[in-house]
Amino acid sequence: MLSVRDLHAGYGNKTVLRGVSLDVPRGAIVTVLGANGAGKSTLLKAIVGLLPRAAGTVTLDDKPLFDGAPDRALKAGVALVPEQRELFLSLSVADNLRLGGYLRRGAADIAAESERLLDIFPSLRARLAQPARTLSGGEQQMLAIARALMGRPEFLLLDEPSLGLAPRIVEEIFGIVRQISAEGTAVLLVEQNAAIALDVASSGCVLDLGEVTLRGTAEELRNSPIVKTSYL
Amino acid sequence: MLAQVLVSSITAGAVYALIALGFVLIYKGTGVVHFGYGDQVTFGAYLVLIAQALIGLPFWPAVVVALVASVLLGALIYGGLMWPLRNASLLAQIIASLAMGTVLREFVRAYMGPSAWPFPFLLSPAPISVFGILVVPANLAIVGVSLGVLALLFLLFERTFHGKAIMAACDNRIGASLIGVQVSMVFLAIWILSSVLATVAGVLVAPLLTLSPDMGLIGIKGFTAAVLGGFNSLPGAVIGGIVLGVLEALAGTYVSSALKDMISYGILIAVVLVRPQGLLGVLAMKKV
């Protein structure tokens, strides 16, 4: 279980998160809903250590996930796909994918792993030799997820995977999210598109101005008046 | 005649390519245009002389010592200057790199004197005739070593995980840290690699130019070559170096050898005005 307790974080003097707590059980899909600026991306960045934490703890099976560079979180099994995707745009799709396995570079199964991911993301296969910048938005999102999965994380943090994509592509990506979770990787999903997020998630919470204002199962959230009026 | 000029021009072009590669590597990775890089090239050659004079080593072991020392110099530049300045403005970092070059230049002027030192050629400087074209073994050695270094760099960046990680960090720092690359280690590697490149270039070019504290002006040639190649592409730097070498030689032969340097700076101005994206800017766009 990935546990966040009383997490405070922000940018410089500006506090964005004011005491956020949440749990992601192994294999589950948990969603964090909220408006623009609620602190959703800040939460994910603070969990992996891309942003320093001001206070609070993040633990993985009761062991602290250290603050610092994301390579620590990655070694512990927590990977982030950020909203901006942060692909290596001038490198080929194949290189982007392979580099996702950087921390496991000694392992013999890097090629097999990337084959397995290309079966999950078949639209990337025809584009392997192209630079990542030539991909469409949907393909870039898929490559970003595939790159993160190359490190074989146990927890995948997804920041707004539906942003700016056509509904058909969003369907495809969320189908893949379900598949990832069915194969044992837990997903912490940050979304503005609450309808589709609550469709795949088993539980979740609502973040408002850096605080959790509501939490519950997906069913409870879907029926909550607050979620209905503000997010659905 | 033309063939002879082209063959000779490759020598200068190969050295320009090495220096341009150093510029581009540092710029791509850290965003810094290292205006002290030419002085680092000079300093690299002086390191050989210092090892010979100070420790009394023969030439080749002294070259090895100089290469090892330049690894340390690269680590020192990053650890002592660029890492502390990592949150400073880019302008501050660029000025620091310029100041560092000046420190190295004035150190050799004070310590080794302002006048020129003889520096041995790697092979005989006496020309031999191959199919009617005069070839200088010493120049062949320069081209050979440059090609060897280029091939090694190519293997590093294209065929190894660590090299790919350096390219990845040059492309997107946040992306690199998300896949577990320690970006500070990449910066350290870049400063070390470029310092070693500078020393190799210095050792190659010193016998051609005669070694004096002001040999670092050659850095501007490497800079021009890098600009020709687009300043953002490693293959571009190599092509820019060769092109600059050939243009200079053609200008020196058919226009005036006194005007040679003026012409290369003229090229720099023309490229900045007309094709700021460099020669390879077109090619890169065509590929897409």
mmCIF file of N, CA and C in Angstrom, chain A residues 88 90-102 105 128-129 147, chain B residues 25 28 152-172 175-176 179 181 186 189-190 193 234:
data_model
loop_
_atom_site.group_PDB
_atom_site.id
_atom_site.type_symbol
_atom_site.label_atom_id
_atom_site.label_comp_id
_atom_site.label_asym_id
_atom_site.label_seq_id
_atom_site.Cartn_x
_atom_site.Cartn_y
_atom_site.Cartn_z
ATOM 1 N N PHE A 88 11.387 12.409 -24.565
ATOM 2 C CA PHE A 88 12.616 12.862 -25.223
ATOM 3 C C PHE A 88 12.269 13.072 -26.692
ATOM 4 N N SER A 90 13.471 14.579 -29.292
ATOM 5 C CA SER A 90 14.373 14.436 -30.432
ATOM 6 C C SER A 90 14.869 12.994 -30.580
ATOM 7 N N LEU A 91 14.611 12.157 -29.579
ATOM 8 C CA LEU A 91 15.036 10.752 -29.684
ATOM 9 C C LEU A 91 13.905 9.915 -30.296
ATOM 10 N N SER A 92 14.289 8.757 -30.802
ATOM 11 C CA SER A 92 13.300 7.902 -31.461
ATOM 12 C C SER A 92 12.337 7.311 -30.430
ATOM 13 N N VAL A 93 11.193 6.860 -30.922
ATOM 14 C CA VAL A 93 10.213 6.202 -30.059
ATOM 15 C C VAL A 93 10.851 4.989 -29.383
ATOM 16 N N ALA A 94 11.625 4.226 -30.160
ATOM 17 C CA ALA A 94 12.281 3.032 -29.603
ATOM 18 C C ALA A 94 13.226 3.411 -28.464
ATOM 19 N N ASP A 95 13.983 4.505 -28.655
ATOM 20 C CA ASP A 95 14.911 4.938 -27.606
ATOM 21 C C ASP A 95 14.170 5.416 -26.366
ATOM 22 N N ASN A 96 13.080 6.159 -26.571
ATOM 23 C CA ASN A 96 12.274 6.605 -25.430
ATOM 24 C C ASN A 96 11.836 5.405 -24.604
ATOM 25 N N LEU A 97 11.355 4.395 -25.322
ATOM 26 C CA LEU A 97 10.845 3.196 -24.653
ATOM 27 C C LEU A 97 11.978 2.491 -23.897
ATOM 28 N N ARG A 98 13.088 2.284 -24.593
ATOM 29 C CA ARG A 98 14.213 1.573 -23.995
ATOM 30 C C ARG A 98 14.728 2.319 -22.760
ATOM 31 N N LEU A 99 14.798 3.664 -22.862
ATOM 32 C CA LEU A 99 15.307 4.455 -21.744
ATOM 33 C C LEU A 99 14.412 4.329 -20.514
ATOM 34 N N GLY A 100 13.138 3.992 -20.729
ATOM 35 C CA GLY A 100 12.260 3.764 -19.586
ATOM 36 C C GLY A 100 12.806 2.661 -18.687
ATOM 37 N N GLY A 101 13.601 1.772 -19.254
ATOM 38 C CA GLY A 101 14.196 0.690 -18.478
ATOM 39 C C GLY A 101 15.570 1.031 -17.956
ATOM 40 N N TYR A 102 15.895 2.334 -17.892
ATOM 41 C CA TYR A 102 17.259 2.760 -17.523
ATOM 42 C C TYR A 102 17.738 2.145 -16.217
ATOM 43 N N ARG A 105 18.767 -1.492 -16.534
ATOM 44 C CA ARG A 105 19.512 -1.692 -17.772
ATOM 45 C C ARG A 105 20.348 -2.950 -17.782
ATOM 46 N N LEU A 128 8.330 3.212 -34.349
ATOM 47 C CA LEU A 128 9.524 3.004 -33.516
ATOM 48 C C LEU A 128 10.718 3.840 -33.932
ATOM 49 N N ALA A 129 10.918 4.000 -35.255
ATOM 50 C CA ALA A 129 12.126 4.679 -35.721
ATOM 51 C C ALA A 129 11.953 6.197 -35.775
ATOM 52 N N ARG A 147 6.722 4.218 -21.458
ATOM 53 C CA ARG A 147 8.068 4.466 -20.941
ATOM 54 C C ARG A 147 8.102 4.255 -19.428
ATOM 55 N N LEU B 25 28.177 19.844 -27.066
ATOM 56 C CA LEU B 25 27.889 18.919 -25.969
ATOM 57 C C LEU B 25 27.544 19.701 -24.698
ATOM 58 N N LYS B 28 24.154 21.695 -25.327
ATOM 59 C CA LYS B 28 22.971 20.839 -25.336
ATOM 60 C C LYS B 28 22.624 20.368 -23.932
ATOM 61 N N LEU B 152 34.305 6.853 -31.334
ATOM 62 C CA LEU B 152 34.071 6.472 -29.933
ATOM 63 C C LEU B 152 32.843 7.189 -29.373
ATOM 64 N N LEU B 153 32.761 8.502 -29.660
ATOM 65 C CA LEU B 153 31.619 9.266 -29.167
ATOM 66 C C LEU B 153 30.315 8.732 -29.764
ATOM 67 N N PHE B 154 30.374 8.402 -31.062
ATOM 68 C CA PHE B 154 29.183 7.862 -31.719
ATOM 69 C C PHE B 154 28.738 6.567 -31.032
ATOM 70 N N LEU B 155 29.714 5.677 -30.779
ATOM 71 C CA LEU B 155 29.392 4.418 -30.105
ATOM 72 C C LEU B 155 28.787 4.686 -28.733
ATOM 73 N N LEU B 156 29.394 5.644 -28.007
ATOM 74 C CA LEU B 156 28.906 5.969 -26.664
ATOM 75 C C LEU B 156 27.451 6.425 -26.717
ATOM 76 N N PHE B 157 27.163 7.378 -27.621
ATOM 77 C CA PHE B 157 25.834 7.987 -27.615
ATOM 78 C C PHE B 157 24.781 7.115 -28.287
ATOM 79 N N GLU B 158 25.197 6.283 -29.239
ATOM 80 C CA GLU B 158 24.203 5.504 -29.975
ATOM 81 C C GLU B 158 24.054 4.086 -29.457
ATOM 82 N N ARG B 159 25.111 3.560 -28.834
ATOM 83 C CA ARG B 159 25.084 2.126 -28.554
ATOM 84 C C ARG B 159 25.098 1.778 -27.071
ATOM 85 N N THR B 160 25.287 2.758 -26.178
ATOM 86 C CA THR B 160 25.327 2.396 -24.761
ATOM 87 C C THR B 160 24.190 3.080 -24.010
ATOM 88 N N PHE B 161 23.759 2.442 -22.951
ATOM 89 C CA PHE B 161 22.678 2.982 -22.140
ATOM 90 C C PHE B 161 23.089 4.302 -21.500
ATOM 91 N N HIS B 162 24.366 4.361 -21.034
ATOM 92 C CA HIS B 162 24.810 5.591 -20.371
ATOM 93 C C HIS B 162 24.861 6.759 -21.352
ATOM 94 N N GLY B 163 25.336 6.474 -22.577
ATOM 95 C CA GLY B 163 25.390 7.525 -23.580
ATOM 96 C C GLY B 163 24.000 8.006 -23.959
ATOM 97 N N LYS B 164 23.085 7.048 -24.116
ATOM 98 C CA LYS B 164 21.693 7.405 -24.425
ATOM 99 C C LYS B 164 21.104 8.247 -23.296
ATOM 100 N N ALA B 165 21.473 7.902 -22.057
ATOM 101 C CA ALA B 165 20.954 8.660 -20.917
ATOM 102 C C ALA B 165 21.454 10.107 -20.973
ATOM 103 N N ILE B 166 22.698 10.310 -21.430
ATOM 104 C CA ILE B 166 23.221 11.677 -21.578
ATOM 105 C C ILE B 166 22.408 12.420 -22.634
ATOM 106 N N MET B 167 22.152 11.759 -23.780
ATOM 107 C CA MET B 167 21.341 12.389 -24.821
ATOM 108 C C MET B 167 19.928 12.699 -24.290
ATOM 109 N N ALA B 168 19.401 11.770 -23.490
ATOM 110 C CA ALA B 168 18.052 11.960 -22.947
ATOM 111 C C ALA B 168 18.024 13.189 -22.030
ATOM 112 N N ALA B 169 19.048 13.318 -21.184
ATOM 113 C CA ALA B 169 19.079 14.455 -20.259
ATOM 114 C C ALA B 169 19.273 15.766 -21.015
ATOM 115 N N CYS B 170 20.019 15.717 -22.137
ATOM 116 C CA CYS B 170 20.180 16.915 -22.963
ATOM 117 C C CYS B 170 18.841 17.305 -23.573
ATOM 118 N N ASP B 171 18.029 16.314 -23.896
ATOM 119 C CA ASP B 171 16.742 16.568 -24.544
ATOM 120 C C ASP B 171 15.706 17.065 -23.541
ATOM 121 N N ASN B 172 15.621 16.427 -22.387
ATOM 122 C CA ASN B 172 14.594 16.789 -21.412
ATOM 123 C C ASN B 172 15.046 16.362 -20.008
ATOM 124 N N GLY B 175 12.264 14.747 -17.852
ATOM 125 C CA GLY B 175 12.015 13.409 -18.367
ATOM 126 C C GLY B 175 13.113 12.446 -17.930
ATOM 127 N N ALA B 176 14.371 12.913 -17.990
ATOM 128 C CA ALA B 176 15.491 12.049 -17.607
ATOM 129 C C ALA B 176 15.408 11.684 -16.133
ATOM 130 N N ILE B 179 12.939 8.897 -15.429
ATOM 131 C CA ILE B 179 13.307 7.498 -15.701
ATOM 132 C C ILE B 179 14.458 7.051 -14.799
ATOM 133 N N VAL B 181 17.441 8.790 -14.165
ATOM 134 C CA VAL B 181 18.782 9.295 -14.457
ATOM 135 C C VAL B 181 19.104 10.401 -13.456
ATOM 136 N N VAL B 186 25.012 13.323 -15.042
ATOM 137 C CA VAL B 186 25.109 13.565 -16.481
ATOM 138 C C VAL B 186 25.902 14.844 -16.744
ATOM 139 N N ALA B 189 29.482 14.159 -16.226
ATOM 140 C CA ALA B 189 30.013 13.405 -17.365
ATOM 141 C C ALA B 189 30.256 14.327 -18.558
ATOM 142 N N ILE B 190 29.351 15.280 -18.777
ATOM 143 C CA ILE B 190 29.497 16.192 -19.912
ATOM 144 C C ILE B 190 30.723 17.087 -19.734
ATOM 145 N N LEU B 193 33.816 14.834 -20.244
ATOM 146 C CA LEU B 193 33.970 14.480 -21.660
ATOM 147 C C LEU B 193 34.482 15.670 -22.469
ATOM 148 N N LEU B 234 25.105 17.108 -32.739
ATOM 149 C CA LEU B 234 26.468 16.587 -32.730
ATOM 150 C C LEU B 234 26.964 16.289 -34.149
#
